């Protein structure tokens, strides 16, 4: 087997976006705007940043770094008129406290309040708790204007958000009867021998499969192909993404991650005929299904 199976395929249809040295920590899609909002973290520098990616043009449009808090912030949620960033009640505990609202188009601060805690979205409004016990507020996320103050029992139920038209693959475990059929296809076409579960999706005439192969600590990847049945106790995993078109032609074979100790959930998703996935935790990849 040629080792270039493990190298990223330079297909012109794949758009790659990196965000400095930070690892991608969280992604939220706002389907109305066709925009991804992304939280990245650099543990060594204890630096958190927030980014927006315009999916229509496949490019990053802004980056936000807070001037007061470098680390103890996180991406909370996104609406068509505001991106919500949360703080933390105490660095020793994960409880959220405080909100910063950003303009989703420009990445500028719309408003902030250190005492509000996000509860949920309610229609086009946002429900938050306050430091006043059993009191919640219904507010406009664009400007922070309070529409209504009420007791917690009176708070409206979370609104049922419209489907963002995001599709994820089906996780197929090794004991599923379909697993062997898909595995046979992958082995026949790529000469790579699968272990662990497969993530599988058919969409717009394409087959999208993510899978794992053994990757020795020695990085001699040929052993993972030559000896697929060997003991994996001393091995780590390489995560791959494979896409075929309607005619069975390979479009991409990408490495999603190397030297992995376990498997991940939802390794890719599809929105508006785009496959969106991460490579090595720090690179956003967008592939158009033509």
mmCIF file of C-alpha atoms in Angstrom:
data_model
loop_
_atom_site.group_PDB
_atom_site.id
_atom_site.type_symbol
_atom_site.label_atom_id
_atom_site.label_comp_id
_atom_site.label_asym_id
_atom_site.label_seq_id
_atom_site.Cartn_x
_atom_site.Cartn_y
_atom_site.Cartn_z
ATOM 1 C CA UNK A 1 0.000 0.000 0.000
ATOM 2 C CA UNK A 2 1.274 3.484 -0.809
ATOM 3 C CA UNK A 3 1.709 5.693 2.228
ATOM 4 C CA UNK A 4 0.103 8.627 0.444
ATOM 5 C CA UNK A 5 -3.278 7.169 1.392
ATOM 6 C CA UNK A 6 -2.592 8.815 4.736
ATOM 7 C CA UNK A 7 -1.744 12.188 3.261
ATOM 8 C CA UNK A 8 -4.442 14.794 2.832
ATOM 9 C CA UNK A 9 -5.838 14.723 -0.691
ATOM 10 C CA UNK A 10 -5.434 18.086 -2.424
ATOM 11 C CA UNK A 11 -8.829 18.197 -4.084
ATOM 12 C CA UNK A 12 -9.670 21.640 -5.409
ATOM 13 C CA UNK A 13 -13.210 21.376 -4.057
ATOM 14 C CA UNK A 14 -11.966 21.203 -0.450
ATOM 15 C CA UNK A 15 -11.688 24.536 1.347
ATOM 16 C CA UNK A 16 -9.371 24.591 4.371
ATOM 17 C CA UNK A 17 -9.572 27.217 7.127
ATOM 18 C CA UNK A 18 -7.200 27.427 10.090
ATOM 19 C CA UNK A 19 -7.544 29.644 13.136
ATOM 20 C CA UNK A 20 -3.982 30.304 14.236
ATOM 21 C CA UNK A 21 -2.559 27.794 16.701
ATOM 22 C CA UNK A 22 -5.804 27.134 18.546
ATOM 23 C CA UNK A 23 -7.677 23.826 18.602
ATOM 24 C CA UNK A 24 -11.316 23.924 17.550
ATOM 25 C CA UNK A 25 -13.295 23.354 20.729
ATOM 26 C CA UNK A 26 -16.925 23.954 19.771
ATOM 27 C CA UNK A 27 -18.938 24.696 16.621
ATOM 28 C CA UNK A 28 -22.466 26.098 16.357
ATOM 29 C CA UNK A 29 -24.220 26.568 13.028
ATOM 30 C CA UNK A 30 -26.734 29.380 12.511
ATOM 31 C CA UNK A 31 -28.654 28.137 9.493
ATOM 32 C CA UNK A 32 -30.482 31.399 8.743
ATOM 33 C CA UNK A 33 -27.150 33.140 8.196
ATOM 34 C CA UNK A 34 -25.386 30.052 6.785
ATOM 35 C CA UNK A 35 -22.646 30.827 9.271
ATOM 36 C CA UNK A 36 -20.519 28.707 11.595
ATOM 37 C CA UNK A 37 -19.520 30.154 14.949
ATOM 38 C CA UNK A 38 -16.432 28.553 16.387
ATOM 39 C CA UNK A 39 -14.616 28.542 19.726
ATOM 40 C CA UNK A 40 -10.877 27.826 19.652
ATOM 41 C CA UNK A 41 -8.508 27.317 22.581
ATOM 42 C CA UNK A 42 -4.754 27.461 23.048
ATOM 43 C CA UNK A 43 -4.104 25.774 26.431
ATOM 44 C CA UNK A 44 -0.423 26.704 26.501
ATOM 45 C CA UNK A 45 -1.273 30.398 26.204
ATOM 46 C CA UNK A 46 -4.577 30.021 28.068
ATOM 47 C CA UNK A 47 -6.232 31.909 25.242
ATOM 48 C CA UNK A 48 -9.779 31.465 23.953
ATOM 49 C CA UNK A 49 -10.977 33.052 20.722
ATOM 50 C CA UNK A 50 -14.230 33.112 18.794
ATOM 51 C CA UNK A 51 -14.637 33.067 15.029
ATOM 52 C CA UNK A 52 -17.281 33.210 12.317
ATOM 53 C CA UNK A 53 -17.158 31.391 8.983
ATOM 54 C CA UNK A 54 -19.406 32.370 6.086
ATOM 55 C CA UNK A 55 -20.383 29.041 4.513
ATOM 56 C CA UNK A 56 -21.683 30.602 1.305
ATOM 57 C CA UNK A 57 -18.243 32.018 0.529
ATOM 58 C CA UNK A 58 -16.313 29.438 2.579
ATOM 59 C CA UNK A 59 -14.192 31.992 4.402
ATOM 60 C CA UNK A 60 -13.615 33.319 7.909
ATOM 61 C CA UNK A 61 -15.220 36.727 8.379
ATOM 62 C CA UNK A 62 -14.228 37.772 11.886
ATOM 63 C CA UNK A 63 -12.361 36.848 15.064
ATOM 64 C CA UNK A 64 -13.145 38.045 18.587
ATOM 65 C CA UNK A 65 -10.743 38.065 21.529
ATOM 66 C CA UNK A 66 -12.000 39.474 24.815
ATOM 67 C CA UNK A 67 -9.811 42.200 26.259
ATOM 68 C CA UNK A 68 -10.739 41.471 29.865
ATOM 69 C CA UNK A 69 -10.849 37.662 30.109
ATOM 70 C CA UNK A 70 -8.454 35.492 28.094
ATOM 71 C CA UNK A 71 -9.573 31.997 29.113
ATOM 72 C CA UNK A 72 -12.728 31.602 31.190
ATOM 73 C CA UNK A 73 -15.237 32.166 28.400
ATOM 74 C CA UNK A 74 -17.122 29.809 26.085
ATOM 75 C CA UNK A 75 -19.485 29.742 23.121
ATOM 76 C CA UNK A 76 -23.060 29.515 24.452
ATOM 77 C CA UNK A 77 -25.466 29.768 21.508
ATOM 78 C CA UNK A 78 -26.201 31.648 18.305
ATOM 79 C CA UNK A 79 -29.240 33.423 16.886
ATOM 80 C CA UNK A 80 -29.722 35.362 13.636
ATOM 81 C CA UNK A 81 -29.060 38.644 15.478
ATOM 82 C CA UNK A 82 -26.601 37.714 18.234
ATOM 83 C CA UNK A 83 -23.868 35.262 19.186
ATOM 84 C CA UNK A 84 -23.839 34.557 22.918
ATOM 85 C CA UNK A 85 -20.627 34.020 24.895
ATOM 86 C CA UNK A 86 -20.783 32.794 28.481
ATOM 87 C CA UNK A 87 -18.461 33.297 31.417
ATOM 88 C CA UNK A 88 -17.999 31.034 34.424
ATOM 89 C CA UNK A 89 -19.232 31.406 37.973
ATOM 90 C CA UNK A 90 -15.973 30.052 39.343
ATOM 91 C CA UNK A 91 -12.904 28.711 37.498
ATOM 92 C CA UNK A 92 -13.024 25.601 39.687
ATOM 93 C CA UNK A 93 -16.556 24.707 38.567
ATOM 94 C CA UNK A 94 -18.190 24.502 35.109
ATOM 95 C CA UNK A 95 -21.295 26.546 36.014
ATOM 96 C CA UNK A 96 -21.919 29.344 33.539
ATOM 97 C CA UNK A 97 -22.413 32.952 34.589
ATOM 98 C CA UNK A 98 -22.334 36.183 32.612
ATOM 99 C CA UNK A 99 -23.143 36.891 28.980
ATOM 100 C CA UNK A 100 -21.510 38.759 26.128
ATOM 101 C CA UNK A 101 -23.543 39.265 22.946
ATOM 102 C CA UNK A 102 -21.684 39.712 19.666
ATOM 103 C CA UNK A 103 -22.940 40.961 16.322
ATOM 104 C CA UNK A 104 -22.990 37.777 14.176
ATOM 105 C CA UNK A 105 -21.965 39.681 11.034
ATOM 106 C CA UNK A 106 -19.196 41.935 12.379
ATOM 107 C CA UNK A 107 -18.103 40.232 15.609
ATOM 108 C CA UNK A 108 -18.470 43.446 17.649
ATOM 109 C CA UNK A 109 -19.892 43.559 21.168
ATOM 110 C CA UNK A 110 -23.592 44.388 21.257
ATOM 111 C CA UNK A 111 -23.981 44.246 25.029
ATOM 112 C CA UNK A 112 -22.742 42.373 28.094
ATOM 113 C CA UNK A 113 -24.015 41.555 31.560
ATOM 114 C CA UNK A 114 -21.878 39.755 34.178
ATOM 115 C CA UNK A 115 -24.886 38.666 36.259
ATOM 116 C CA UNK A 116 -27.092 37.003 33.663
ATOM 117 C CA UNK A 117 -26.957 33.291 32.888
ATOM 118 C CA UNK A 118 -28.375 31.854 29.679
ATOM 119 C CA UNK A 119 -31.244 29.378 30.116
ATOM 120 C CA UNK A 120 -32.647 28.833 26.624
ATOM 121 C CA UNK A 121 -34.049 30.443 23.507
ATOM 122 C CA UNK A 122 -37.749 31.266 23.415
ATOM 123 C CA UNK A 123 -38.794 32.172 19.901
ATOM 124 C CA UNK A 124 -36.700 35.159 18.864
ATOM 125 C CA UNK A 125 -36.051 36.052 22.521
ATOM 126 C CA UNK A 126 -33.639 34.668 25.110
ATOM 127 C CA UNK A 127 -34.426 33.550 28.648
ATOM 128 C CA UNK A 128 -31.819 34.265 31.328
ATOM 129 C CA UNK A 129 -31.591 33.859 35.079
ATOM 130 C CA UNK A 130 -30.376 36.594 37.396
ATOM 131 C CA UNK A 131 -28.770 36.808 40.822
ATOM 132 C CA UNK A 132 -32.235 37.430 42.212
ATOM 133 C CA UNK A 133 -33.504 34.045 43.349
ATOM 134 C CA UNK A 134 -36.315 32.483 41.285
ATOM 135 C CA UNK A 135 -36.363 35.432 38.872
ATOM 136 C CA UNK A 136 -35.865 35.080 35.127
ATOM 137 C CA UNK A 137 -35.852 37.617 32.313
ATOM 138 C CA UNK A 138 -37.071 37.409 28.752
ATOM 139 C CA UNK A 139 -34.875 39.683 26.653
ATOM 140 C CA UNK A 140 -34.028 40.801 23.156
ATOM 141 C CA UNK A 141 -30.699 39.166 22.219
ATOM 142 C CA UNK A 142 -29.758 41.982 19.825
ATOM 143 C CA UNK A 143 -29.700 44.781 22.390
ATOM 144 C CA UNK A 144 -30.228 43.145 25.777
ATOM 145 C CA UNK A 145 -33.525 44.945 26.355
ATOM 146 C CA UNK A 146 -35.667 43.160 28.953
ATOM 147 C CA UNK A 147 -39.130 42.391 27.612
ATOM 148 C CA UNK A 148 -40.479 40.707 30.712
ATOM 149 C CA UNK A 149 -39.450 39.805 34.258
ATOM 150 C CA UNK A 150 -41.121 36.789 35.792
ATOM 151 C CA UNK A 151 -40.757 34.068 38.385
ATOM 152 C CA UNK A 152 -39.016 30.882 37.287
ATOM 153 C CA UNK A 153 -42.220 28.764 37.307
ATOM 154 C CA UNK A 154 -43.815 31.261 34.879
ATOM 155 C CA UNK A 155 -40.988 31.017 32.363
ATOM 156 C CA UNK A 156 -41.988 29.828 28.884
ATOM 157 C CA UNK A 157 -40.807 26.449 27.711
ATOM 158 C CA UNK A 158 -37.885 26.341 25.282
ATOM 159 C CA UNK A 159 -39.046 27.016 21.755
ATOM 160 C CA UNK A 160 -38.799 24.252 19.211
ATOM 161 C CA UNK A 161 -36.144 25.527 16.863
ATOM 162 C CA UNK A 162 -36.679 25.052 13.160
ATOM 163 C CA UNK A 163 -34.561 22.274 11.715
ATOM 164 C CA UNK A 164 -31.193 23.695 10.700
ATOM 165 C CA UNK A 165 -31.041 21.092 7.911
ATOM 166 C CA UNK A 166 -27.911 19.604 9.364
ATOM 167 C CA UNK A 167 -27.336 15.910 8.740
ATOM 168 C CA UNK A 168 -24.903 13.665 10.534
ATOM 169 C CA UNK A 169 -23.825 10.151 9.746
ATOM 170 C CA UNK A 170 -25.174 6.967 11.268
ATOM 171 C CA UNK A 171 -22.829 5.285 13.727
ATOM 172 C CA UNK A 172 -22.516 1.619 12.712
ATOM 173 C CA UNK A 173 -20.900 -0.616 15.319
ATOM 174 C CA UNK A 174 -18.856 -3.723 14.561
ATOM 175 C CA UNK A 175 -21.731 -6.010 15.613
ATOM 176 C CA UNK A 176 -24.115 -4.435 13.083
ATOM 177 C CA UNK A 177 -24.722 -6.628 10.029
ATOM 178 C CA UNK A 178 -24.125 -3.657 7.709
ATOM 179 C CA UNK A 179 -20.650 -3.113 9.135
ATOM 180 C CA UNK A 180 -19.017 -5.975 7.237
ATOM 181 C CA UNK A 181 -20.503 -4.847 3.919
ATOM 182 C CA UNK A 182 -19.133 -1.330 4.322
ATOM 183 C CA UNK A 183 -15.837 -2.625 5.639
ATOM 184 C CA UNK A 184 -15.440 -4.872 2.584
ATOM 185 C CA UNK A 185 -15.999 -1.890 0.294
ATOM 186 C CA UNK A 186 -13.414 0.231 2.111
ATOM 187 C CA UNK A 187 -10.804 -2.544 2.241
ATOM 188 C CA UNK A 188 -11.281 -3.418 -1.423
ATOM 189 C CA UNK A 189 -10.937 0.162 -2.634
ATOM 190 C CA UNK A 190 -8.349 1.618 -0.209
ATOM 191 C CA UNK A 191 -6.486 -1.435 1.160
ATOM 192 C CA UNK A 192 -7.078 0.005 4.646
ATOM 193 C CA UNK A 193 -8.295 -2.381 7.360
ATOM 194 C CA UNK A 194 -10.950 -0.968 9.647
ATOM 195 C CA UNK A 195 -11.436 -1.337 13.369
ATOM 196 C CA UNK A 196 -13.961 0.265 15.716
ATOM 197 C CA UNK A 197 -17.235 1.779 14.493
ATOM 198 C CA UNK A 198 -17.994 3.425 11.152
ATOM 199 C CA UNK A 199 -19.911 6.651 10.583
ATOM 200 C CA UNK A 200 -21.944 6.438 7.350
ATOM 201 C CA UNK A 201 -24.146 8.811 5.352
ATOM 202 C CA UNK A 202 -25.582 8.836 1.842
ATOM 203 C CA UNK A 203 -26.486 12.280 0.500
ATOM 204 C CA UNK A 204 -26.938 13.890 -2.917
ATOM 205 C CA UNK A 205 -25.616 10.830 -4.723
ATOM 206 C CA UNK A 206 -22.504 10.603 -2.519
ATOM 207 C CA UNK A 207 -21.357 8.098 0.090
ATOM 208 C CA UNK A 208 -19.570 9.599 3.097
ATOM 209 C CA UNK A 209 -17.747 7.265 5.469
ATOM 210 C CA UNK A 210 -15.501 7.947 8.424
ATOM 211 C CA UNK A 211 -13.541 5.032 9.861
ATOM 212 C CA UNK A 212 -10.544 4.108 11.990
ATOM 213 C CA UNK A 213 -7.409 2.123 11.265
ATOM 214 C CA UNK A 214 -4.600 1.054 13.551
ATOM 215 C CA UNK A 215 -1.676 3.427 13.621
ATOM 216 C CA UNK A 216 1.384 2.119 15.469
ATOM 217 C CA UNK A 217 3.226 4.418 17.809
ATOM 218 C CA UNK A 218 6.195 3.731 15.536
ATOM 219 C CA UNK A 219 4.160 5.422 12.755
ATOM 220 C CA UNK A 220 4.795 2.410 10.481
ATOM 221 C CA UNK A 221 1.309 2.565 8.997
ATOM 222 C CA UNK A 222 1.959 -0.342 6.643
ATOM 223 C CA UNK A 223 1.696 -2.713 9.604
ATOM 224 C CA UNK A 224 -1.888 -1.622 10.169
ATOM 225 C CA UNK A 225 -2.706 -2.819 6.661
ATOM 226 C CA UNK A 226 -0.574 -5.925 6.557
ATOM 227 C CA UNK A 227 -1.716 -7.285 9.930
ATOM 228 C CA UNK A 228 -5.292 -6.119 10.510
ATOM 229 C CA UNK A 229 -6.028 -8.793 13.096
ATOM 230 C CA UNK A 230 -3.138 -8.075 15.429
ATOM 231 C CA UNK A 231 -3.442 -7.031 19.050
ATOM 232 C CA UNK A 232 -4.191 -3.294 19.227
ATOM 233 C CA UNK A 233 -3.254 -2.785 22.880
ATOM 234 C CA UNK A 234 -0.023 -1.030 21.942
ATOM 235 C CA UNK A 235 -1.514 0.926 19.080
ATOM 236 C CA UNK A 236 -3.299 4.191 18.635
ATOM 237 C CA UNK A 237 -5.815 5.062 15.941
ATOM 238 C CA UNK A 238 -5.885 7.078 12.761
ATOM 239 C CA UNK A 239 -9.267 8.524 11.796
ATOM 240 C CA UNK A 240 -10.100 8.790 8.087
ATOM 241 C CA UNK A 241 -12.857 10.367 5.981
ATOM 242 C CA UNK A 242 -13.700 8.856 2.589
ATOM 243 C CA UNK A 243 -16.151 10.296 0.055
ATOM 244 C CA UNK A 244 -17.329 8.607 -3.149
ATOM 245 C CA UNK A 245 -19.495 10.192 -5.839
ATOM 246 C CA UNK A 246 -22.558 8.613 -7.464
ATOM 247 C CA UNK A 247 -20.349 6.782 -9.962
ATOM 248 C CA UNK A 248 -18.212 5.266 -7.231
ATOM 249 C CA UNK A 249 -15.252 7.565 -7.885
ATOM 250 C CA UNK A 250 -13.155 8.541 -4.912
ATOM 251 C CA UNK A 251 -13.431 12.280 -4.299
ATOM 252 C CA UNK A 252 -11.391 12.631 -1.127
ATOM 253 C CA UNK A 253 -9.588 10.448 1.402
ATOM 254 C CA UNK A 254 -8.646 12.705 4.302
ATOM 255 C CA UNK A 255 -6.958 12.124 7.617
ATOM 256 C CA UNK A 256 -9.145 13.525 10.387
ATOM 257 C CA UNK A 257 -6.753 12.723 13.204
ATOM 258 C CA UNK A 258 -3.724 10.659 14.175
ATOM 259 C CA UNK A 259 -2.377 9.128 17.392
ATOM 260 C CA UNK A 260 -5.885 8.885 18.820
ATOM 261 C CA UNK A 261 -6.690 6.914 21.951
ATOM 262 C CA UNK A 262 -10.420 6.652 21.327
ATOM 263 C CA UNK A 263 -13.224 7.353 18.871
ATOM 264 C CA UNK A 264 -15.277 10.525 18.441
ATOM 265 C CA UNK A 265 -18.964 11.123 17.845
ATOM 266 C CA UNK A 266 -20.323 13.023 14.827
ATOM 267 C CA UNK A 267 -16.976 13.360 13.013
ATOM 268 C CA UNK A 268 -18.633 15.226 10.138
ATOM 269 C CA UNK A 269 -21.920 16.883 9.258
ATOM 270 C CA UNK A 270 -23.620 18.002 6.064
ATOM 271 C CA UNK A 271 -25.306 21.355 5.544
ATOM 272 C CA UNK A 272 -26.527 22.810 2.255
ATOM 273 C CA UNK A 273 -24.662 20.130 0.245
ATOM 274 C CA UNK A 274 -21.407 20.813 2.072
ATOM 275 C CA UNK A 275 -19.538 18.220 4.120
ATOM 276 C CA UNK A 276 -17.955 19.957 7.102
ATOM 277 C CA UNK A 277 -15.296 18.241 9.183
ATOM 278 C CA UNK A 278 -12.131 18.850 11.195
ATOM 279 C CA UNK A 279 -8.597 17.738 10.461
ATOM 280 C CA UNK A 280 -6.205 17.340 13.405
ATOM 281 C CA UNK A 281 -8.563 19.371 15.617
ATOM 282 C CA UNK A 282 -7.265 22.674 14.292
ATOM 283 C CA UNK A 283 -8.347 22.841 10.664
ATOM 284 C CA UNK A 284 -11.885 23.313 9.395
ATOM 285 C CA UNK A 285 -12.508 21.528 6.099
ATOM 286 C CA UNK A 286 -15.456 22.210 3.776
ATOM 287 C CA UNK A 287 -16.170 19.983 0.789
ATOM 288 C CA UNK A 288 -18.955 20.725 -1.690
ATOM 289 C CA UNK A 289 -21.027 17.794 -2.887
ATOM 290 C CA UNK A 290 -21.522 18.615 -6.560
#
